[in-house]
Coordinates of N, CA and C in Angstrom, one line a residue:
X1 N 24.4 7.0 5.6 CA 23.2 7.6 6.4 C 21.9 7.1 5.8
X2 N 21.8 6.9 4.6 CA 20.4 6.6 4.1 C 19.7 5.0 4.2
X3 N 21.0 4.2 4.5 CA 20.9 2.7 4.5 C 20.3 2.6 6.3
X4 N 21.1 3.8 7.2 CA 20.9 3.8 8.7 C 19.2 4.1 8.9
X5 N 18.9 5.1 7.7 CA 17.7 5.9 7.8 C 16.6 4.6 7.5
X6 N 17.2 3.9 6.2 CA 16.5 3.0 5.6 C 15.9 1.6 7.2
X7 N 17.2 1.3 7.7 CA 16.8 0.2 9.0 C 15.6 1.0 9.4
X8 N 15.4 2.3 10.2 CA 14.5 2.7 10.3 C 13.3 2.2 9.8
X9 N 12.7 2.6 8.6 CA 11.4 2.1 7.8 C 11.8 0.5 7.9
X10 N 12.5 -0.5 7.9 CA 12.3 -1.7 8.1 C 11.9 -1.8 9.7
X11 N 12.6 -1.3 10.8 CA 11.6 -1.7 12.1 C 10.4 -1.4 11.9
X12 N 10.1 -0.2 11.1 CA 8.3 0.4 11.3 C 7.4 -0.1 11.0
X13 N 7.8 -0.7 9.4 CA 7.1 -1.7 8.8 C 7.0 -2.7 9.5
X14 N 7.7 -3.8 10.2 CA 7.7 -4.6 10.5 C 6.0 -4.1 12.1
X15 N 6.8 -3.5 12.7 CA 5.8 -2.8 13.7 C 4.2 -2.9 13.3
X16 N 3.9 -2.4 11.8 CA 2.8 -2.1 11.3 C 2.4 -3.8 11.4
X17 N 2.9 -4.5 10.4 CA 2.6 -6.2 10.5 C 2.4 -6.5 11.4
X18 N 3.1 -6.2 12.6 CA 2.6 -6.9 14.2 C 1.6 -6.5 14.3
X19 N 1.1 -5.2 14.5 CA -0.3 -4.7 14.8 C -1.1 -5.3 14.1
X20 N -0.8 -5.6 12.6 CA -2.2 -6.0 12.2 C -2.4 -8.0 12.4
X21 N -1.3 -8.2 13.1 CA -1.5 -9.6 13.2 C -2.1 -9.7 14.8
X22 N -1.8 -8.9 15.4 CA -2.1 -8.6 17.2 C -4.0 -8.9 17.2
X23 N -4.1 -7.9 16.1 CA -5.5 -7.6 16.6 C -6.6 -7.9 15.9
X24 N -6.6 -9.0 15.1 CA -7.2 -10.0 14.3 C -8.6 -10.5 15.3
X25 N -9.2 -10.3 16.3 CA -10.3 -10.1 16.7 C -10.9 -9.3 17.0
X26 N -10.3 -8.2 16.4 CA -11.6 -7.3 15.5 C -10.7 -6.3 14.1
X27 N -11.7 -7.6 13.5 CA -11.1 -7.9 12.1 C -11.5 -6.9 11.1
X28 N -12.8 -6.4 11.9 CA -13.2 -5.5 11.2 C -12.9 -3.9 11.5
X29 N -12.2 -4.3 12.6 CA -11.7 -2.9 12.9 C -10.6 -2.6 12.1
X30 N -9.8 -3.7 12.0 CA -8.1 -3.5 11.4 C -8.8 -3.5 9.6
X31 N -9.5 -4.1 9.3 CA -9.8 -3.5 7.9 C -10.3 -2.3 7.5
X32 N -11.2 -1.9 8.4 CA -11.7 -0.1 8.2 C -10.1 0.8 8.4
X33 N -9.3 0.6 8.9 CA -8.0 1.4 9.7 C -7.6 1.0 8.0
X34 N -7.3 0.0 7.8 CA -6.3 -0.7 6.6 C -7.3 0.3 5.8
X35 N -8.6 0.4 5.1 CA -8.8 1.5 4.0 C -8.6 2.5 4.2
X36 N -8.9 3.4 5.4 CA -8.8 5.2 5.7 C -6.9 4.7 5.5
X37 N -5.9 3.8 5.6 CA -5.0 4.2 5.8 C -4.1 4.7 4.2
X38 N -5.1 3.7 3.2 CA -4.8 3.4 1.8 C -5.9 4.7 1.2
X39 N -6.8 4.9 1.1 CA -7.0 5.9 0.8 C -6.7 7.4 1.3
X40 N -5.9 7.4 2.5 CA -5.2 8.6 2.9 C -3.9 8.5 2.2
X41 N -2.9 7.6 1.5 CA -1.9 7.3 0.9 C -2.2 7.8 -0.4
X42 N -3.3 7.3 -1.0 CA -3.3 7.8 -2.5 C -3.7 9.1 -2.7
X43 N -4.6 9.7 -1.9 CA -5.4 10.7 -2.2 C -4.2 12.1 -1.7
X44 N -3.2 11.7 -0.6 CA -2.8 12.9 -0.1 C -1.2 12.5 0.1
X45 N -0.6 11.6 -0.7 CA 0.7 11.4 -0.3 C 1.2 10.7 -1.8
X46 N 0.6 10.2 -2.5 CA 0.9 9.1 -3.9 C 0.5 10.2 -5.2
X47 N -1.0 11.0 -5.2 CA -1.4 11.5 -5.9 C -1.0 12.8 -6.1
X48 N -0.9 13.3 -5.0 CA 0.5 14.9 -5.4 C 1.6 14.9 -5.8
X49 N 2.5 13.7 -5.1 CA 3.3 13.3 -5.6 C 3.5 13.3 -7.5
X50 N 2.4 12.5 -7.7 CA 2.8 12.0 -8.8 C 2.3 13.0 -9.8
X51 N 1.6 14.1 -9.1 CA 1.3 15.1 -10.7 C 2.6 15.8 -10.2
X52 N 3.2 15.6 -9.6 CA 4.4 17.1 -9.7 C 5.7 16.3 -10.2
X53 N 5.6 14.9 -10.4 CA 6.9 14.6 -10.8 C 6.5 14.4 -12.5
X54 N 5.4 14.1 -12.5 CA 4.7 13.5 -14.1 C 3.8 14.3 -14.4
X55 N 3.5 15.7 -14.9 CA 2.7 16.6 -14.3 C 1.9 17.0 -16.2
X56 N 3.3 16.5 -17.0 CA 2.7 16.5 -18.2 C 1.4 16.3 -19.0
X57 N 1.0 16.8 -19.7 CA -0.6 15.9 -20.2 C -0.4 15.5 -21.4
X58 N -1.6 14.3 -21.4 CA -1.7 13.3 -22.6 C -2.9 13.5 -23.2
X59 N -3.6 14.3 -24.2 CA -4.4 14.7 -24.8 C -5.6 15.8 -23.7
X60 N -4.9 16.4 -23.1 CA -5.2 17.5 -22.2 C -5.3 16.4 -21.0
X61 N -5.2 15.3 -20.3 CA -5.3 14.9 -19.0 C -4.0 14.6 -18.4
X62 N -3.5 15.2 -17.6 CA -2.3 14.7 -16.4 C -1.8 13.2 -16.9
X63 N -0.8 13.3 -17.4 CA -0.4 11.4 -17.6 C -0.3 10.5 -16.0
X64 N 0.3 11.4 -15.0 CA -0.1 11.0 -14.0 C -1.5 10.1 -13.8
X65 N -3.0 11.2 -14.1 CA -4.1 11.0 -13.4 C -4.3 9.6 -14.5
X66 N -4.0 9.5 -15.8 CA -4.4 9.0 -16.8 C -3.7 7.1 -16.4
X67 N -2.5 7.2 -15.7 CA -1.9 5.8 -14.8 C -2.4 5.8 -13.7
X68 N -3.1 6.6 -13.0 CA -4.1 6.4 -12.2 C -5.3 5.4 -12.5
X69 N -6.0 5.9 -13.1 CA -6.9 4.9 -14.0 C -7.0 4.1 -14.2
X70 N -5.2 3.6 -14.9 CA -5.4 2.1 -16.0 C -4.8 1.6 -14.9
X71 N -3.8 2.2 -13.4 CA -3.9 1.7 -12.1 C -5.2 0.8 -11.4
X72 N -6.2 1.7 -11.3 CA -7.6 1.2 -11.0 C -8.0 0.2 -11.7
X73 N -8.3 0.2 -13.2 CA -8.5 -0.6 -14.0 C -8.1 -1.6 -14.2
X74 N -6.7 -1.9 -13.7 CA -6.0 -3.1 -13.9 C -6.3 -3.4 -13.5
X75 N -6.1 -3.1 -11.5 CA -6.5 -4.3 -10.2 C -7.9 -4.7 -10.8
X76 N -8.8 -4.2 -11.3 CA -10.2 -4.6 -11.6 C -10.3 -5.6 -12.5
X77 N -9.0 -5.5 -13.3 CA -9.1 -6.4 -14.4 C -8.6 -7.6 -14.0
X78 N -7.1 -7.9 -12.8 CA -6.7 -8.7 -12.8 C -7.2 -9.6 -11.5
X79 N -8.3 -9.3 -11.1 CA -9.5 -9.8 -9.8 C -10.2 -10.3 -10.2
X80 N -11.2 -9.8 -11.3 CA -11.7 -10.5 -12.2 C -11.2 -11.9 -13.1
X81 N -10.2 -11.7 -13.6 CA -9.8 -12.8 -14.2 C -9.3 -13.9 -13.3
X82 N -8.5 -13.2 -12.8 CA -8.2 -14.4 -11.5 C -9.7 -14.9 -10.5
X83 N -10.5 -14.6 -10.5 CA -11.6 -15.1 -9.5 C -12.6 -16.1 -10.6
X84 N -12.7 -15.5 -11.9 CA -13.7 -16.2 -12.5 C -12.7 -17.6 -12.5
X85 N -11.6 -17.4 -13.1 CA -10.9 -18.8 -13.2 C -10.7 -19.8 -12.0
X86 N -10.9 -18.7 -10.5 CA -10.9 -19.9 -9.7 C -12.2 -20.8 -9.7
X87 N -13.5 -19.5 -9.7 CA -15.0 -20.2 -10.2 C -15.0 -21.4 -11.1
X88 N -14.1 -21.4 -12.3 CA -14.1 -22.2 -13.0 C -13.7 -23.5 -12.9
X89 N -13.0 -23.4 -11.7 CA -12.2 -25.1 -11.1 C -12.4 -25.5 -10.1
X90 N -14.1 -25.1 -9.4 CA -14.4 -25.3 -8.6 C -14.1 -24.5 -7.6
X91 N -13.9 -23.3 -7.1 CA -13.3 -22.7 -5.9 C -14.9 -22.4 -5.1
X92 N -14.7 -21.8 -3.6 CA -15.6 -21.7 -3.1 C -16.6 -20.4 -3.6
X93 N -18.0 -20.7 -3.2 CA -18.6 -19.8 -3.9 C -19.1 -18.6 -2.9
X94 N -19.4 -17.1 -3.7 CA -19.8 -16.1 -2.8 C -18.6 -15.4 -2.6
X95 N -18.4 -15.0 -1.4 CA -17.7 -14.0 -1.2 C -16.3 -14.7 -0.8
X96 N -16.0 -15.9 -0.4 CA -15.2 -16.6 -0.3 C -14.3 -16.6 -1.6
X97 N -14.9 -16.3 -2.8 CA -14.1 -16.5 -4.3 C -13.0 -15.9 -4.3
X98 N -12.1 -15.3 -3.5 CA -10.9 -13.9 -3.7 C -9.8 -15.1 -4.0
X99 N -9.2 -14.3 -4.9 CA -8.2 -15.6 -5.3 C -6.7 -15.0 -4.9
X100 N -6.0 -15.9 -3.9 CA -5.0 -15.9 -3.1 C -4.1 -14.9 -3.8
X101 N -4.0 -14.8 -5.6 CA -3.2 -14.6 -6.3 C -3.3 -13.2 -6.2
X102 N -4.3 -12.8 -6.4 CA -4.8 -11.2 -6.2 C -3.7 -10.5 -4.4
X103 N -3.9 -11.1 -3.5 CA -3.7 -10.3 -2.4 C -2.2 -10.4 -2.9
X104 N -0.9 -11.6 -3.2 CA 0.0 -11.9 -3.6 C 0.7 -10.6 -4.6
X105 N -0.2 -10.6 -5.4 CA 0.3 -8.9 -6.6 C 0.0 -7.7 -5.4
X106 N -0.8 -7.5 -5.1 CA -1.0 -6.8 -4.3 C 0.1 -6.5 -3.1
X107 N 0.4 -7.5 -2.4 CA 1.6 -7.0 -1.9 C 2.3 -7.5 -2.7
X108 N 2.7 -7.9 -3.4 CA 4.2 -7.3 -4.4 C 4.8 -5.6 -4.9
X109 N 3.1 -5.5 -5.1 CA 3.2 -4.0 -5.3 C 3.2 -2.7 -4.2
X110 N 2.9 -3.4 -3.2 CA 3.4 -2.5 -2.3 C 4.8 -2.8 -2.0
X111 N 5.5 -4.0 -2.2 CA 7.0 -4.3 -1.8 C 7.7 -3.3 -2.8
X112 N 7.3 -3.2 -3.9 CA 8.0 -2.5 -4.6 C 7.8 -1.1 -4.3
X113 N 6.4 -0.7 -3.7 CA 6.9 0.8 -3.3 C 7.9 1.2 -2.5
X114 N 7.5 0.3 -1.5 CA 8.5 0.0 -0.3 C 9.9 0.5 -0.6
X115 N 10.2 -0.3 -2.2 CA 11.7 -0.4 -2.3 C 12.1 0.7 -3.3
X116 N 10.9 1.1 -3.5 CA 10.6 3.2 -4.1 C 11.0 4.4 -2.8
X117 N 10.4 3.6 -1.7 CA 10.6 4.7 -0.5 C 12.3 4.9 -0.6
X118 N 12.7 3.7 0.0 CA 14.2 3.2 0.0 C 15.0 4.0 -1.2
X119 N 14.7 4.3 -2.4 CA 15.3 5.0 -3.6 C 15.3 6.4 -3.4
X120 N 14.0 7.0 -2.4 CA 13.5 7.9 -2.4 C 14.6 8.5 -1.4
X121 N 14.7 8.1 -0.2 CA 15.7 8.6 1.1 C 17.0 8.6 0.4
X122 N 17.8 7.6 -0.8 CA 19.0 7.6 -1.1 C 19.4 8.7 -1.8
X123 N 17.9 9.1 -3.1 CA 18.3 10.4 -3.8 C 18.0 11.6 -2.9
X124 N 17.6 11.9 -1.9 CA 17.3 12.7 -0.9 C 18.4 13.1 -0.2
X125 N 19.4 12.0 0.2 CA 20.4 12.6 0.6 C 21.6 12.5 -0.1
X126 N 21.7 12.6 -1.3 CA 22.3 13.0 -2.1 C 22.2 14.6 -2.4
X127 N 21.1 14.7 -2.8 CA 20.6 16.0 -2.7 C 21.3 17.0 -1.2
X128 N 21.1 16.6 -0.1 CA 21.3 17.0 1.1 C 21.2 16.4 2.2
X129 N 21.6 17.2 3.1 CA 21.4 16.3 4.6 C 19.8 16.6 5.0
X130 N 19.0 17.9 4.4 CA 17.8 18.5 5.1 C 16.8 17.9 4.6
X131 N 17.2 17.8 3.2 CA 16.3 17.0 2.2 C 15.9 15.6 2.3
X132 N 17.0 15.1 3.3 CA 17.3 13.7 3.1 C 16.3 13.4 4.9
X133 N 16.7 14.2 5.2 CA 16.0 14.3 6.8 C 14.0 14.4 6.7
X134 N 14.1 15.3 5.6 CA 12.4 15.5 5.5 C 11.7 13.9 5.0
X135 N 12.7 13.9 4.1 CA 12.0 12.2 3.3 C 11.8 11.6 4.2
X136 N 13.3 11.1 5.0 CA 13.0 10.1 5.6 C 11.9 10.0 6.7
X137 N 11.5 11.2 7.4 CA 10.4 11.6 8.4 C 9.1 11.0 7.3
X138 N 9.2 11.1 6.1 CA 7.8 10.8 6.1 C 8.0 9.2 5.4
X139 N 8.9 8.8 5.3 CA 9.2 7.1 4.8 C 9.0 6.4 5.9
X140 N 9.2 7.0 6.8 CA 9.8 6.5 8.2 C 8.2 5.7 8.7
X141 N 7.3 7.3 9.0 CA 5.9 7.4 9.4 C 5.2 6.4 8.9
X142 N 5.2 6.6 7.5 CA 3.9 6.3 6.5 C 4.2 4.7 6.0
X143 N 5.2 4.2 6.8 CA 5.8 2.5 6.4 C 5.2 1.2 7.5
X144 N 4.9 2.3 8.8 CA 3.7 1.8 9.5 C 2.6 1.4 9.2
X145 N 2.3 2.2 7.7 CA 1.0 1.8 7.8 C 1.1 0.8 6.1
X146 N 2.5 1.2 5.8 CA 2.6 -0.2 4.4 C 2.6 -1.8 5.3
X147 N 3.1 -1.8 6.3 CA 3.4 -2.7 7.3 C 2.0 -3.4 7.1
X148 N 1.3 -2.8 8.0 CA -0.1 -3.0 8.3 C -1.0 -3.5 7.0
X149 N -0.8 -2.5 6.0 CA -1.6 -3.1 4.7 C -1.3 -4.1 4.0
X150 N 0.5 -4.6 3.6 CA 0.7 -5.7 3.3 C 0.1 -6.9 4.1
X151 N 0.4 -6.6 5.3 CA -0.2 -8.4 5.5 C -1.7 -8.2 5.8
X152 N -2.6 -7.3 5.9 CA -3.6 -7.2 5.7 C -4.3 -7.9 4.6
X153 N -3.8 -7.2 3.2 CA -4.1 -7.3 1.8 C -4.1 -9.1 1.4
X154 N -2.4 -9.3 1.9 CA -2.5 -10.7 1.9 C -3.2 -11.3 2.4
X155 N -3.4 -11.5 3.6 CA -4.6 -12.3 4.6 C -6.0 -12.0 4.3
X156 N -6.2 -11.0 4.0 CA -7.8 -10.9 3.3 C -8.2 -12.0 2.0
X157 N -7.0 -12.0 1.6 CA -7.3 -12.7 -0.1 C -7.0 -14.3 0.4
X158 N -7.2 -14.5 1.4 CA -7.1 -16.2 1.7 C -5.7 -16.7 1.7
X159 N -4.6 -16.0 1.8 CA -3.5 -16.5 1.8 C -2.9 -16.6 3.4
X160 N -2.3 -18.0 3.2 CA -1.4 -18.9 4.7 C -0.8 -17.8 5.2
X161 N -1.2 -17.7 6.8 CA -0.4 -16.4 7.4 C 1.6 -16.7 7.3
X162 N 1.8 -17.5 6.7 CA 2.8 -18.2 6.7 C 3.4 -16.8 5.5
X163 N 2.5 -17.0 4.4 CA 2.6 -16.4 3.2 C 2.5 -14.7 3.6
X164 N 1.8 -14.6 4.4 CA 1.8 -13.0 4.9 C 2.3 -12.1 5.4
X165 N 3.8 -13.0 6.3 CA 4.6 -12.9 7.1 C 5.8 -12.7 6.1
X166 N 6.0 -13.8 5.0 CA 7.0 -13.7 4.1 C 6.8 -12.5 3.7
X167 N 5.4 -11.6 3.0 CA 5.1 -10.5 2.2 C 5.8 -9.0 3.2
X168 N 5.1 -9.4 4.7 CA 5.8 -8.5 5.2 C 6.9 -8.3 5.3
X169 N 7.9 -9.6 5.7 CA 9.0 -9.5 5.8 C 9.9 -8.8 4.2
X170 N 10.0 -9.0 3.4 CA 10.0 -8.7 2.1 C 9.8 -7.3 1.8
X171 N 8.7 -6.5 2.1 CA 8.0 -5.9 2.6 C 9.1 -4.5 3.0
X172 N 9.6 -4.8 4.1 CA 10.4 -4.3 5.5 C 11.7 -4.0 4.9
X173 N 12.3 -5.1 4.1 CA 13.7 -5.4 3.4 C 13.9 -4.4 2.0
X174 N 12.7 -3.8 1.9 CA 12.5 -3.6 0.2 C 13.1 -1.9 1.2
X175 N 13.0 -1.4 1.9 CA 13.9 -0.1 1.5 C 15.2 0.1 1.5
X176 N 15.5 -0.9 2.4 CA 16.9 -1.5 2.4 C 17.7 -1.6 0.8
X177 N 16.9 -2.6 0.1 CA 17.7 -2.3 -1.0 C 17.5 -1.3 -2.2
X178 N 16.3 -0.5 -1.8 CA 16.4 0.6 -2.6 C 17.3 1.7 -2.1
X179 N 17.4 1.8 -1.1 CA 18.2 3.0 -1.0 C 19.4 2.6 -1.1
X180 N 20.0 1.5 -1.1 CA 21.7 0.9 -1.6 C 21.4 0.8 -3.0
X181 N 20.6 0.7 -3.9 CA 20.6 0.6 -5.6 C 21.1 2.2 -5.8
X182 N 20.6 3.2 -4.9 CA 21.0 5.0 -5.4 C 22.5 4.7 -5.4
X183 N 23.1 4.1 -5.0 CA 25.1 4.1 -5.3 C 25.0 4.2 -6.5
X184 N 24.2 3.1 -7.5 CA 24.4 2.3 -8.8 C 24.0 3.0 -9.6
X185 N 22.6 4.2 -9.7 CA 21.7 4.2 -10.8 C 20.7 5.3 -10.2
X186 N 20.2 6.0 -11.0 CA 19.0 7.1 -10.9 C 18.1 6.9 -11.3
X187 N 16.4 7.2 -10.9 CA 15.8 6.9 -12.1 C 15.0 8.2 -12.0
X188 N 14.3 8.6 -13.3 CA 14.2 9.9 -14.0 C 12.8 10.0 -13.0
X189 N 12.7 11.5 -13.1 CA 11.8 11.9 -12.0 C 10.1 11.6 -12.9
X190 N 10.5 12.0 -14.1 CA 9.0 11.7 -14.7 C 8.2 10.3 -14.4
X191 N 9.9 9.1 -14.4 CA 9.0 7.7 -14.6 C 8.9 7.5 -13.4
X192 N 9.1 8.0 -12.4 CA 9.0 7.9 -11.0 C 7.5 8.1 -10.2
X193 N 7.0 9.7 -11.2 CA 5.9 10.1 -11.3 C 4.6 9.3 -11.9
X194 N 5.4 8.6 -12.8 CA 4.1 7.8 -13.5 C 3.5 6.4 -12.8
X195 N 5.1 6.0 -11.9 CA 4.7 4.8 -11.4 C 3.8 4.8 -10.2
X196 N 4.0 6.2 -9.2 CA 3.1 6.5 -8.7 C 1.7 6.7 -8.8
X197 N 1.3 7.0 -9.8 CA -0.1 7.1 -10.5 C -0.8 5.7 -10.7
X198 N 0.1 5.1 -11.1 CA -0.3 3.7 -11.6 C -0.4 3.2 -10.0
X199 N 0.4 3.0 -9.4 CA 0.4 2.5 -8.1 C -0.9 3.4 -7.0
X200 N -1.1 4.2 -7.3 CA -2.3 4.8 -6.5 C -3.7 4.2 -6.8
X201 N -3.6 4.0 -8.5 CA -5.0 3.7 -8.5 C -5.4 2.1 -8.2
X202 N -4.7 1.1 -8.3 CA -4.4 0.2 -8.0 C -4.6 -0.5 -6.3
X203 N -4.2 0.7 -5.6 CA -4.4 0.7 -3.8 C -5.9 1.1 -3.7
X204 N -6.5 2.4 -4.0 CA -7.6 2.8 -4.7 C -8.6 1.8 -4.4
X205 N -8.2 1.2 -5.8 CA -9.4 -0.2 -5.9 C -9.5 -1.1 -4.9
X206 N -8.3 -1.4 -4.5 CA -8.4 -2.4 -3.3 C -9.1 -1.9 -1.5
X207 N -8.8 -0.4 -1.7 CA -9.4 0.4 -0.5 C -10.6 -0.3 -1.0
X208 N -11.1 0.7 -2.1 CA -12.8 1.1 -2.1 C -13.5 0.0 -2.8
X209 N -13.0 -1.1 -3.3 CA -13.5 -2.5 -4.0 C -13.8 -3.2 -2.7
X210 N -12.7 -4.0 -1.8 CA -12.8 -4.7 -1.3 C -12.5 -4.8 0.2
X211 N -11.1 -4.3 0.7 CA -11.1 -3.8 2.0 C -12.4 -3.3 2.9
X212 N -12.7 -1.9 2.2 CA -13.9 -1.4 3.0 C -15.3 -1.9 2.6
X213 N -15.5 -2.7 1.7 CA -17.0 -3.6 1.9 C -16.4 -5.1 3.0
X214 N -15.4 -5.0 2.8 CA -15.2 -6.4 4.0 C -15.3 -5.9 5.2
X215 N -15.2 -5.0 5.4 CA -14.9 -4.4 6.9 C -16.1 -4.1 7.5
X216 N -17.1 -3.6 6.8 CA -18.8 -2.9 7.0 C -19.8 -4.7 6.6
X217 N -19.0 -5.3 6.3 CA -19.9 -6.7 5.7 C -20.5 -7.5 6.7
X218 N -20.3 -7.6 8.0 CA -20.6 -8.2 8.9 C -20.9 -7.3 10.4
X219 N -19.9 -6.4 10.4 CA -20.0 -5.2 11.8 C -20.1 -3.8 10.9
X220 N -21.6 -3.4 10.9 CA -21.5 -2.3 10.1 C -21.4 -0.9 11.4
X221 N -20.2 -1.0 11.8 CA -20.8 -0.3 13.2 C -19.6 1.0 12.9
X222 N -20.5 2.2 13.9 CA -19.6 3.2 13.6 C -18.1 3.2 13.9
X223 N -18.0 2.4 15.1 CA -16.6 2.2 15.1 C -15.6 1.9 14.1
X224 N -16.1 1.0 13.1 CA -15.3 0.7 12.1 C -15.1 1.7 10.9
X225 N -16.1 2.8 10.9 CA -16.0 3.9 10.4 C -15.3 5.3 10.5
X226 N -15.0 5.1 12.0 CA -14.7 6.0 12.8 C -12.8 5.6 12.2
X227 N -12.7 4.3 12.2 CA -11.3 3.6 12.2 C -10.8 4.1 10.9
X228 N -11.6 4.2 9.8 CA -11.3 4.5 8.5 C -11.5 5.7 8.4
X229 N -11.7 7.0 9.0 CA -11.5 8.2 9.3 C -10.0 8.7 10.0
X230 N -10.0 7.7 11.0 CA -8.4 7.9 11.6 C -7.4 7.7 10.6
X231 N -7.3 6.5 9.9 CA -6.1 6.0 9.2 C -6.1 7.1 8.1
X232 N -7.5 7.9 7.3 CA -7.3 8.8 6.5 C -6.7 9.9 7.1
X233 N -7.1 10.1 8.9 CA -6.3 11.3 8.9 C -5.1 11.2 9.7
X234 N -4.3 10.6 10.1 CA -3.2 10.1 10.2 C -2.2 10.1 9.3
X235 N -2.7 10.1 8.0 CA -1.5 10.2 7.0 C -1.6 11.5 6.6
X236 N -2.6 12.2 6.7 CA -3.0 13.6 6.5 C -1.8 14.8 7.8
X237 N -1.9 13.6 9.2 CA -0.8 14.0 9.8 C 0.9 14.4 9.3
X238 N 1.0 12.4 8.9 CA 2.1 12.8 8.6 C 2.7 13.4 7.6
X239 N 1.8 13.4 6.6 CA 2.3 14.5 5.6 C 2.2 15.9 5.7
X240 N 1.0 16.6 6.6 CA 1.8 17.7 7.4 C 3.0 18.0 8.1
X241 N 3.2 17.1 8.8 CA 4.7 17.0 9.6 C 6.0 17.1 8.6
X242 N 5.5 15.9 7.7 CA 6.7 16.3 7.0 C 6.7 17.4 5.8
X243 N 6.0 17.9 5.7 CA 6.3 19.2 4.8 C 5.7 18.7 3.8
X244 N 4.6 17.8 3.3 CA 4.1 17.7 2.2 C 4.7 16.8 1.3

């Protein structure tokens, strides 16, 4: 049942990628949607999550909030280093500098949540059939919009739609094999919780770094703001629906 559940989140995702490949003339629309959708993810679906699985503190702060941070701080660190080095071999200058490598980690790390969702529906129905039903309603939902941000992320950072397509595809496949690894192996609810932290802040940066100044950079128009209001409350949806 959870591998059946799992095909599910592989059509949806896949769904989400079409849309954001459909409507690539207005580019700035599909990136305002792609931030409200990543900052509705961390703020109200990644960040609860992860203080209630990792809830402990590390010198009075949430170890959660505290992988949040060095989340944020990495992507900051690893954009920087990657961009000055393309500066340094000549790459294009201005805003053109985003180095392919950056969107590449970027969706990797969403593939791997992906293949966190997939873990998430297998221990779920283990637990139960009810349990296993609520997950998957919100794996199901909310993979629409991993769809959409993977090849987004990719294709923003200058990489071959060729290369964006593979991310998605990849992408789609990753719950598939997470929820077949639950036969094999468990993993502890704390480190589950921490990886979520780290992974939020990390989405975070790329919402509020670079997504949403790309999107307001050329069409600063309400509509694109209006877009990034929906995608935040859309996940706000479906995490109502599914019970939080």
């Amino acid at each position: 049942m959870a591998v059946f559940v799992a095909l599910g989140a592989f059509l949806m995702t896949l769904a989400g990628g079409w849309t954001a490949q459909r409507v690539t003339d207005r580019r700035h629309l599909v990136l305002g949607l792609a931030g409200g959708l990543m900052l509705g993810v961390v703020g109200l679906d990644l960040l609860p999550e992860a203080l209630r699985a990792a809830g402990h503190a590390i010198f009075g702060v949430p170890a959660a909030l505290l992988l949040f941070v060095t989340g944020f701080l990495l992507a900051h660190l690893v954009e920087r280093t990657l961009a000055a080095r393309q500066a340094a071999h000549g790459g294009a200058e201005g805003r053109n500098h985003r180095a392919p490598e950056v969107g590449l980690t970027a969706a990797g790390a969403m593939v791997g949540h992906s293949a966190m969702d997939g873990v998430a529906i297998g221990a779920a129905f283990q637990v139960g059939s009810g349990m296993g039903a609520a997950v998957a309603l919100a794996v199901i939902a909310h993979d629409f919009a991993d769809g959409f941000n993977t090849f987004t992320i990719t294709s923003l950072y200058g990489n071959a739609r060729r290369r964006a397509i593979a991310m998605l595809v990849a992408d789609a496949c990753a719950p598939l094999v997470g929820a077949l690894s639950t036969a094999f192996f468990h993993i502890p609810e704390a480190l589950l919780g921490g990886y979520l932290g780290l992974f939020g802040g990390v989405l975070l940066y790329l919402a509020a770094a670079e997504i949403l100044p790309e999107a307001h950079h050329e069409h600063p128009a309400h509509s694109t703001l209006l877009c990034t209001v929906a995608g935040a409350a859309f996940i706000w949806l479906v995490v109502g629906l599914s019970g939080g």
